[in-house]
Amino acid sequence: MKIFIVGLGLIGASYAEGLHKNGHVVYGYDQKIENIKQAIEIGFIEKENHIEQITKVDLIILALYPKDNVIFIKNHVNLLRPGQMVTDVSGTKAWMMNEIEQILPEKISYTSHHPMAGKETNGFESRDYRMFRQANFLIVTGKRSVKKDQDILRLIANNLKFGKITVVDAKTHDELIAFTSQLTHVLAISLVQSDHLDETKHATGDSYRDLTRIAKINETMWTELFFENKDALLLKINDFMKELKHVKELLLVEDTESLTTYLKEAKEKRKSFDIH
Amino acid sequence: MKIFIVGLGLIGASYAEGLHKNGHVVYGYDQKIENIKQAIEIGFIEKENHIEQITKVDLIILALYPKDNVIFIKNHVNLLRPGQMVTDVSGTKAWMMNEIEQILPEKISYTSHHPMAGKETNGFESRDYRMFRQANFLIVTGKRSVKKDQDILRLIANNLKFGKITVVDAKTHDELIAFTSQLTHVLAISLVQSDHLDETKHATGDSYRDLTRIAKINETMWTELFFENKDALLLKINDFMKELKHVKELLLVEDTESLTTYLKEAKEKRKSFDIH
């Protein structure tokens, strides 16, 4: 397949390298010319790489920040051709998909997806096409999805060695992500910010370090992600606060039995995540 | 050194095996005779192992649940001899240390410590003397501490390859642990319990799994730990809630700039934990 990847950051560059290794012909665009040069030198982007190649490819993968994906499509819509497919790798969907669906000309299909893998570092230099192994892969259908889109995305997912593939709509996606991804980052941040002791550094075990590792955040990207999915995220924060208040109540009234049961339930629920 | 370890669970058995490998003579006690038998068979507990050996050792390490440590000392106080040292590996200190300090006869010193390492599984079978490598080690001094206690605990810590050793009093210890250990477990539990979607399992990335791994909890032990340190834990829950509410406010009023700054601060603070 001929693939054009827009944005050679952590995900875009990892996709480019991984898909090239699977025999696809890969072109790429990045604001930093240096990244494109390096990608060509390493060899996972074609030598005759320029923006007009978009007209020739089968698949366009948007891997910029959500807002920038919309702007890119707006500015390059004249390069798109009937029969092409567009997808993106963004962390929030409903808002952006709606925008892109309105811009795209007829006969160009668009199905979004979300690779559930990441790293604490970002940018071209951090790329690693092996980071997707066994990770969850969400296909997110919309108004412009056609049947063949799913086959193409399943091929991409298999090439990059993703694990479980699940198909959802944009609203469900955003609610899921608000919970599994955005809420978790909000909790990690809040936990780090609630540290008021000097000796904390020398009193941490694995638990504190595990829970706060994702606090090493790309603050620009995550602020944008939080706001783009604000409503779902606020609901999830409230759900979480309800449970935390419940634990507080059980502690206050010294209800040992209910707290033990509550802990046991959580344990069983979490354990079920380890069996796929 | 001659060492008697009370309780051959995860920590006790790991200590026994690790300390034996460092040339110490190790005796042990466990409610499950089977564990003692196995430990003797594997060879990290002496063959002529019986409870009266307590009278002969230099160091007694209590590795039962906090309450059971107190009961054990109460029931076996007649076996203790002047010059001996007692320590324990419990996760909360102030309450238990106070109890033990009152029971111990004169001329027996007592300095507590806390190995900041753990596993999701527990019991004799889960033992692993390598689990302490580079982990934090807190020495917790009290009314019955004497100078040589710290030297002995530093030797134990070095034998087991612990990393940073920090000396604190019981109150500071409990406040630190309320934050780094108990609060983190409360958050993990609350997060798992606030999951209300069917597809969550297939929409998790590393972040959700990392944040909830410790929800696979020993519910009996942790309920006890939570209650023994209730006051400090409730304060830490409140501190955390304050931060979480702050994030919620910033989202509601759409204050992008403040949220970005807040995330950046958290990132820098968390990063400083990786440099020792």
XYZ file of C-alpha atoms in Angstrom:
552
model
C 0.000 0.000 0.000
C 1.077 3.609 -0.513
C 0.765 5.556 2.709
C 1.233 9.235 3.525
C 1.854 10.039 7.188
C 1.200 13.593 8.344
C 3.368 14.380 11.368
C 6.533 12.453 12.244
C 6.317 12.723 16.019
C 6.412 9.744 18.370
C 3.419 7.938 16.837
C 3.789 9.127 13.239
C 7.478 8.239 12.977
C 6.951 4.876 14.724
C 4.147 4.073 12.270
C 6.297 5.154 9.326
C 9.222 2.958 10.334
C 7.019 -0.037 11.240
C 4.917 0.167 8.076
C 7.981 0.571 5.864
C 9.410 -2.601 7.416
C 6.174 -4.348 6.387
C 6.718 -3.486 2.736
C 4.524 -0.423 2.398
C 5.654 2.623 0.442
C 5.695 5.435 2.976
C 5.745 9.204 2.462
C 5.700 11.732 5.260
C 5.209 15.344 6.196
C 6.563 17.180 9.205
C 6.994 20.844 10.106
C 10.601 20.068 10.987
C 12.433 19.472 7.719
C 15.188 17.844 9.755
C 12.871 14.954 10.726
C 11.981 14.259 7.088
C 15.647 14.374 6.086
C 16.575 11.905 8.807
C 13.692 9.572 7.942
C 14.834 9.516 4.301
C 18.433 8.929 5.356
C 17.465 6.017 7.616
C 15.337 4.800 4.741
C 11.812 4.402 6.044
C 10.502 7.338 3.991
C 10.805 7.361 0.181
C 13.530 9.529 -1.334
C 11.224 11.471 -3.688
C 9.181 12.718 -0.739
C 7.061 15.848 -1.185
C 3.603 16.982 -0.192
C 2.086 16.374 -3.660
C 2.616 12.630 -3.189
C -0.620 12.766 -1.198
C -2.499 12.598 -4.509
C -0.964 9.181 -5.234
C -1.421 7.289 -1.964
C -4.133 4.857 -0.813
C -4.114 5.919 2.807
C -3.440 9.187 4.621
C -2.669 8.902 8.332
C -3.024 12.124 10.331
C -0.634 12.101 13.283
C -0.563 15.757 14.351
C -2.364 17.269 17.363
C -6.156 17.095 16.782
C -6.511 20.803 15.950
C -3.577 20.652 13.538
C -5.046 17.594 11.797
C -8.140 19.641 10.997
C -6.044 22.566 9.738
C -3.885 20.266 7.618
C -6.889 18.683 5.915
C -8.434 22.115 5.355
C -5.235 23.395 3.706
C -4.581 20.311 1.561
C -8.074 19.221 0.616
C -7.307 19.993 -3.048
C -4.646 17.252 -3.074
C -7.096 14.497 -2.122
C -8.514 12.124 -4.749
C -11.659 9.935 -4.890
C -11.143 6.421 -3.488
C -8.546 7.468 -0.927
C -8.959 6.770 2.746
C -8.113 9.101 5.620
C -7.508 8.018 9.208
C -5.931 9.603 12.295
C -4.284 8.509 15.534
C -5.647 11.178 17.898
C -6.545 10.663 21.524
C -9.946 12.345 21.307
C -12.378 11.850 18.482
C -15.922 13.258 18.467
C -15.007 16.914 18.062
C -12.237 16.393 15.499
C -14.029 13.738 13.449
C -16.993 16.039 13.079
C -14.743 18.799 11.738
C -12.884 16.547 9.319
C -16.092 14.902 8.067
C -17.389 18.310 7.045
C -14.252 19.243 5.134
C -13.626 16.022 3.185
C -14.788 15.946 -0.446
C -17.108 13.180 -1.616
C -15.811 9.665 -2.282
C -13.020 10.004 0.232
C -13.657 7.738 3.190
C -12.631 8.514 6.756
C -12.426 6.094 9.658
C -10.506 7.086 12.744
C -8.526 4.852 15.045
C -6.681 5.054 18.359
C -3.448 3.159 19.029
C -3.501 2.610 22.817
C 0.228 2.872 23.309
C 2.526 5.678 24.306
C 5.747 6.692 25.917
C 6.814 9.273 28.471
C 8.941 10.994 25.859
C 7.773 12.348 22.537
C 9.037 13.481 19.159
C 10.770 11.842 16.207
C 13.783 10.749 18.272
C 11.613 8.707 20.650
C 10.071 6.616 17.864
C 9.913 2.845 18.370
C 7.817 0.731 16.041
C 7.858 -2.105 18.606
C 5.937 -0.028 21.153
C 2.594 -1.209 19.713
C 3.077 -4.902 20.397
C 0.016 -6.394 22.099
C -1.451 -2.917 22.668
C -5.181 -2.309 22.277
C -6.333 -0.845 18.944
C -9.640 0.998 18.723
C -11.277 1.498 15.318
C -13.590 4.501 15.532
C -16.305 4.641 12.903
C -18.058 7.809 11.761
C -20.349 9.261 9.086
C -17.733 8.879 6.354
C -16.676 5.304 7.145
C -16.988 2.653 4.449
C -16.597 -1.104 4.807
C -13.085 -1.435 3.305
C -11.738 1.089 5.885
C -11.916 -1.514 8.633
C -9.988 -4.048 6.528
C -7.268 -1.486 5.908
C -7.042 -0.540 9.584
C -6.939 -4.209 10.606
C -4.024 -4.709 8.216
C -2.180 -1.721 9.720
C -2.889 -3.032 13.229
C -1.600 -6.495 12.341
C 1.505 -5.103 10.625
C 2.370 -3.140 13.736
C 1.634 -6.167 15.980
C -1.222 -4.616 17.919
C -3.249 -6.968 20.144
C -7.000 -6.722 20.600
C -8.904 -4.729 17.941
C -12.246 -3.220 19.011
C -14.711 -1.224 16.906
C -16.576 1.644 18.599
C -18.301 4.885 17.636
C -16.830 8.298 18.451
C -18.968 9.008 21.503
C -18.187 5.657 23.145
C -14.525 6.136 22.279
C -14.343 9.502 23.990
C -16.081 8.217 27.091
C -13.719 5.229 27.283
C -10.684 7.422 26.787
C -11.889 9.973 29.317
C -11.795 7.125 31.814
C -8.781 4.981 30.904
C -6.481 7.722 29.701
C -7.450 11.262 30.638
C -8.713 10.543 34.147
C -5.589 8.506 34.923
C -3.372 11.416 33.885
C -5.430 13.850 35.955
C -5.040 11.558 38.982
C -1.279 11.212 38.536
C -0.900 14.984 38.244
C -3.098 15.646 41.284
C -1.181 13.080 43.320
C 2.192 14.668 42.547
C 0.771 18.104 43.333
C -0.584 16.941 46.699
C 2.907 15.978 47.928
C 3.836 18.368 50.739
C 6.643 16.469 52.549
C 10.405 16.872 52.119
C 11.250 13.217 52.662
C 8.790 11.828 50.120
C 11.548 11.075 47.658
C 13.141 8.611 50.077
C 9.904 7.020 51.206
C 8.532 5.889 47.877
C 7.969 2.289 46.924
C 6.916 1.013 43.516
C 3.329 2.064 44.076
C 3.943 5.816 44.206
C 6.346 5.673 41.292
C 3.940 3.572 39.187
C 1.010 5.851 39.879
C 2.883 9.040 39.066
C 5.067 7.965 36.136
C 2.546 9.374 33.641
C 2.709 12.738 35.400
C 5.800 13.288 33.249
C 3.386 14.698 30.743
C 3.554 16.719 27.519
C 1.619 19.586 29.088
C 0.638 21.247 25.798
C -0.766 18.116 24.205
C -2.577 16.932 27.314
C -4.146 20.284 28.090
C -5.523 20.220 24.556
C -6.735 16.621 24.938
C -8.410 17.439 28.271
C -10.304 20.381 26.831
C -11.339 18.574 23.664
C -12.951 15.888 25.808
C -13.935 18.135 28.696
C -17.520 16.979 29.241
C -16.708 13.261 29.343
C -13.666 13.910 31.530
C -15.637 15.969 34.054
C -18.172 13.139 34.357
C -15.375 10.657 34.996
C -13.754 12.918 37.607
C -17.105 13.045 39.389
C -17.522 9.256 39.218
C -14.069 8.876 40.711
C -14.669 11.427 43.465
C -17.807 9.558 44.472
C -15.801 6.384 45.037
C -13.036 8.212 46.899
C -15.608 9.849 49.160
C -17.099 6.411 49.801
C -13.711 5.112 51.016
C -13.373 8.201 53.209
C -16.792 7.550 54.752
C -15.945 3.902 55.495
C -12.732 5.035 57.200
C -14.538 7.695 59.220
C -17.252 5.360 60.508
C -14.659 2.571 60.966
C -16.649 0.074 58.898
C -13.958 -2.589 58.602
C -16.206 -5.171 56.998
C -17.504 -2.950 54.186
C -14.024 -1.632 53.456
C -12.595 -5.166 53.247
C -15.404 -6.148 50.863
C -14.871 -3.010 48.776
C -11.150 -3.780 48.467
C -11.847 -7.393 47.582
C -14.309 -6.393 44.843
C -11.774 -3.999 43.345
C -9.116 -6.698 43.405
C -11.321 -9.199 41.566
C -12.365 -6.579 39.019
C -8.765 -5.572 38.349
C -7.595 -9.172 38.138
C -10.059 -9.843 35.310
C -8.061 -7.312 33.226
C -5.038 -9.588 33.183
C -6.878 -12.387 31.383
C -7.478 -11.607 27.727
C 24.569 -12.749 63.446
C 21.859 -15.029 64.817
C 18.456 -13.886 63.651
C 14.947 -15.071 64.483
C 12.247 -14.146 61.969
C 8.637 -14.193 63.152
C 6.342 -14.821 60.196
C 7.478 -16.416 56.941
C 5.180 -14.557 54.576
C 6.357 -12.592 51.551
C 8.673 -10.258 53.459
C 9.680 -12.621 56.271
C 10.594 -15.505 53.969
C 12.428 -13.174 51.536
C 14.434 -11.747 54.451
C 15.177 -15.248 55.754
C 16.483 -16.478 52.418
C 18.455 -13.301 51.672
C 20.007 -13.088 55.143
C 20.933 -16.782 55.131
C 22.726 -16.239 51.813
C 24.709 -13.476 53.550
C 26.027 -15.912 56.135
C 23.637 -15.228 59.015
C 22.197 -18.044 61.121
C 18.451 -17.796 60.611
C 15.594 -19.294 62.647
C 11.935 -18.757 61.898
C 8.419 -19.073 63.162
C 5.221 -19.373 61.151
C 1.679 -20.464 61.951
C 1.880 -22.779 58.940
C 4.214 -25.631 59.898
C 4.462 -26.438 56.196
C 6.300 -23.147 55.509
C 8.880 -23.879 58.208
C 9.370 -27.403 56.886
C 9.934 -26.115 53.359
C 12.330 -23.393 54.528
C 14.408 -26.017 56.371
C 14.343 -28.304 53.348
C 15.504 -25.518 50.999
C 18.106 -24.730 53.640
C 17.670 -21.080 54.567
C 16.346 -21.887 58.043
C 18.424 -23.917 60.524
C 17.505 -27.574 61.015
C 17.170 -27.375 64.808
C 14.466 -24.732 64.501
C 12.096 -24.181 67.429
C 10.570 -21.225 69.208
C 12.996 -21.413 72.188
C 15.840 -20.430 69.859
C 14.597 -16.871 70.380
C 16.551 -16.816 73.653
C 19.829 -17.331 71.734
C 19.585 -14.820 68.895
C 20.932 -11.278 68.532
C 18.053 -9.946 66.506
C 14.326 -10.690 66.361
C 12.515 -9.501 63.222
C 8.735 -9.316 63.511
C 7.136 -9.905 60.105
C 3.502 -10.620 60.984
C 0.562 -8.215 60.611
C 0.995 -5.293 63.064
C -1.622 -6.573 65.532
C -0.142 -10.069 65.472
C 3.347 -8.702 66.105
C 2.074 -7.176 69.349
C 0.349 -10.419 70.344
C 3.447 -12.459 69.550
C 5.687 -10.265 71.698
C 3.130 -10.352 74.518
C 3.009 -14.167 74.430
C 6.764 -14.742 74.144
C 8.169 -11.939 76.270
C 9.555 -14.529 78.709
C 11.883 -15.866 75.985
C 13.630 -12.515 75.453
C 17.056 -11.818 76.998
C 18.920 -8.592 77.865
C 21.080 -7.254 75.019
C 18.802 -8.520 72.287
C 17.344 -6.238 69.667
C 13.812 -6.345 68.257
C 12.730 -4.828 64.945
C 9.726 -5.187 62.645
C 8.854 -4.692 58.980
C 5.319 -3.313 59.341
C 3.749 -0.718 57.104
C 2.436 1.466 59.939
C 4.385 2.325 63.015
C 3.195 4.797 65.672
C 0.392 2.672 67.106
C 2.260 -0.638 67.061
C 5.582 0.735 68.286
C 3.865 2.263 71.258
C 2.314 -1.105 72.165
C 5.555 -3.042 71.764
C 7.587 -0.455 73.693
C 5.312 -0.947 76.675
C 5.617 -4.737 76.655
C 9.373 -5.134 76.179
C 11.438 -5.849 79.313
C 14.376 -3.593 80.185
C 17.672 -3.865 78.321
C 16.002 -5.092 75.143
C 16.230 -2.473 72.449
C 13.641 -1.893 69.764
C 14.039 0.058 66.538
C 11.531 -0.385 63.788
C 12.128 -0.250 60.054
C 10.147 -0.289 56.829
C 11.371 -2.047 53.674
C 9.732 -0.062 50.845
C 9.274 -2.999 48.536
C 6.414 -5.312 47.818
C 4.717 -7.546 45.346
C 1.173 -8.072 44.148
C 1.202 -11.595 45.525
C 1.902 -12.605 49.081
C 2.836 -15.567 51.203
C 5.831 -17.857 51.525
C 5.634 -19.044 47.905
C 6.013 -15.486 46.560
C 9.278 -14.839 48.410
C 12.130 -13.272 46.435
C 15.181 -11.949 48.277
C 16.112 -9.887 45.196
C 12.955 -7.782 45.455
C 14.697 -5.308 47.813
C 17.397 -4.202 45.387
C 17.675 -0.409 45.269
C 14.439 -0.058 47.270
C 14.121 2.648 49.923
C 14.722 1.574 53.529
C 13.299 3.615 56.387
C 14.752 3.224 59.889
C 12.110 4.275 62.403
C 13.429 5.258 65.824
C 11.414 5.174 69.038
C 11.671 5.340 72.842
C 13.521 2.016 73.081
C 16.065 2.658 70.315
C 19.764 2.487 71.156
C 22.692 3.546 68.989
C 23.810 0.047 67.882
C 20.313 -0.664 66.477
C 20.952 1.590 63.517
C 24.231 -0.173 62.743
C 22.478 -3.532 62.786
C 19.657 -2.304 60.544
C 22.158 -0.751 58.130
C 23.915 -4.112 57.902
C 20.618 -5.874 57.160
C 19.757 -3.224 54.541
C 23.134 -3.610 52.860
C 22.963 -7.408 52.929
C 19.610 -7.298 51.174
C 20.898 -4.682 48.674
C 18.494 -1.924 49.656
C 19.206 1.528 48.199
C 18.711 4.767 50.106
C 18.514 4.485 53.921
C 16.632 7.263 55.737
C 16.108 7.672 59.499
C 12.771 9.092 60.674
C 10.584 9.037 63.777
C 7.321 7.124 63.922
C 5.025 10.093 63.352
C 6.909 11.276 60.251
C 7.014 7.702 59.006
C 3.270 7.285 59.259
C 2.600 10.569 57.487
C 4.991 9.640 54.674
C 3.471 6.209 54.298
C -0.060 7.575 54.381
C 0.932 9.544 51.309
C 3.239 7.305 49.276
C 1.667 3.974 50.078
C -1.817 4.081 51.579
C -3.180 6.974 49.521
C -1.894 5.389 46.307
C -3.689 2.143 47.117
C -6.895 4.028 47.945
C -6.679 5.823 44.579
C -6.096 2.611 42.638
C -9.064 0.954 44.350
C -11.328 3.969 43.773
C -10.317 4.123 40.123
C -11.166 0.468 39.510
C -14.466 0.915 41.327
C -15.395 3.947 39.213
C -15.234 1.909 35.988
C -18.776 1.653 34.628
C -18.184 0.736 30.948
C -18.232 -2.720 29.344
C -15.478 -2.026 26.823
C -12.945 -0.670 29.325
C -10.910 -3.858 29.165
C -10.192 -3.299 25.474
C -9.548 0.413 25.751
C -6.760 0.407 28.302
C -3.247 1.579 27.618
C -0.291 1.302 29.970
C -1.519 4.215 32.066
C -4.701 2.573 33.356
C -2.927 -0.720 33.964
C -0.037 0.985 35.794
C -2.362 3.024 37.980
C -4.534 0.081 38.960
C -1.979 -2.736 39.284
C -1.788 -2.237 43.054
C -5.568 -2.617 43.275
C -4.792 -6.345 43.301
C -4.602 -5.942 47.020
C -4.487 -8.203 50.084
C -7.758 -6.797 51.378
C -7.346 -8.005 54.967
C -3.864 -6.589 55.442
C -4.626 -3.276 53.750
C -7.869 -2.681 55.618
C -5.866 -3.149 58.798
C -3.099 -0.827 57.567
C -5.635 1.839 56.565
C -7.312 1.817 59.975
C -4.066 1.786 61.918
C -3.043 4.950 60.111
C -6.518 6.388 59.677
C -5.900 9.980 60.774
C -2.860 10.534 58.558
C -4.575 8.812 55.629
C -7.720 10.957 55.921
C -5.573 14.098 55.827
C -3.829 12.860 52.689
C -7.138 11.984 51.008
C -8.272 15.546 51.696
C -5.032 17.014 50.316
C -5.491 14.962 47.179
C -9.159 15.903 46.764
C -8.207 19.570 46.979
C -5.867 19.164 44.003
C -8.386 17.145 42.014
C -11.040 19.808 42.622
C -8.558 22.429 41.429
C -8.119 20.571 38.114
C -11.902 20.314 37.819
C -12.257 24.062 38.347
C -9.640 24.866 35.699
C -11.497 22.618 33.240
C -14.855 24.190 34.058
C -13.662 27.783 33.611
C -11.568 26.723 30.562
C -8.367 28.224 31.958
C -5.952 26.681 29.461
C -2.938 28.645 30.620
C -3.222 27.742 34.307
C -3.878 24.078 33.497
C -0.816 23.923 31.237
C 1.300 25.488 34.001
C -0.132 23.099 36.586
C 0.718 20.098 34.384
C 4.201 21.436 33.728
C 4.867 21.911 37.451
C 3.748 18.363 38.175
C 5.991 17.031 35.417
C 9.055 18.820 36.789
C 8.290 17.688 40.341
C 7.857 14.077 39.269
C 11.002 14.144 37.119
C 13.096 15.105 40.138
C 12.191 11.698 41.628
C 14.119 9.888 38.935
C 17.443 11.486 39.926
C 18.838 10.096 43.164
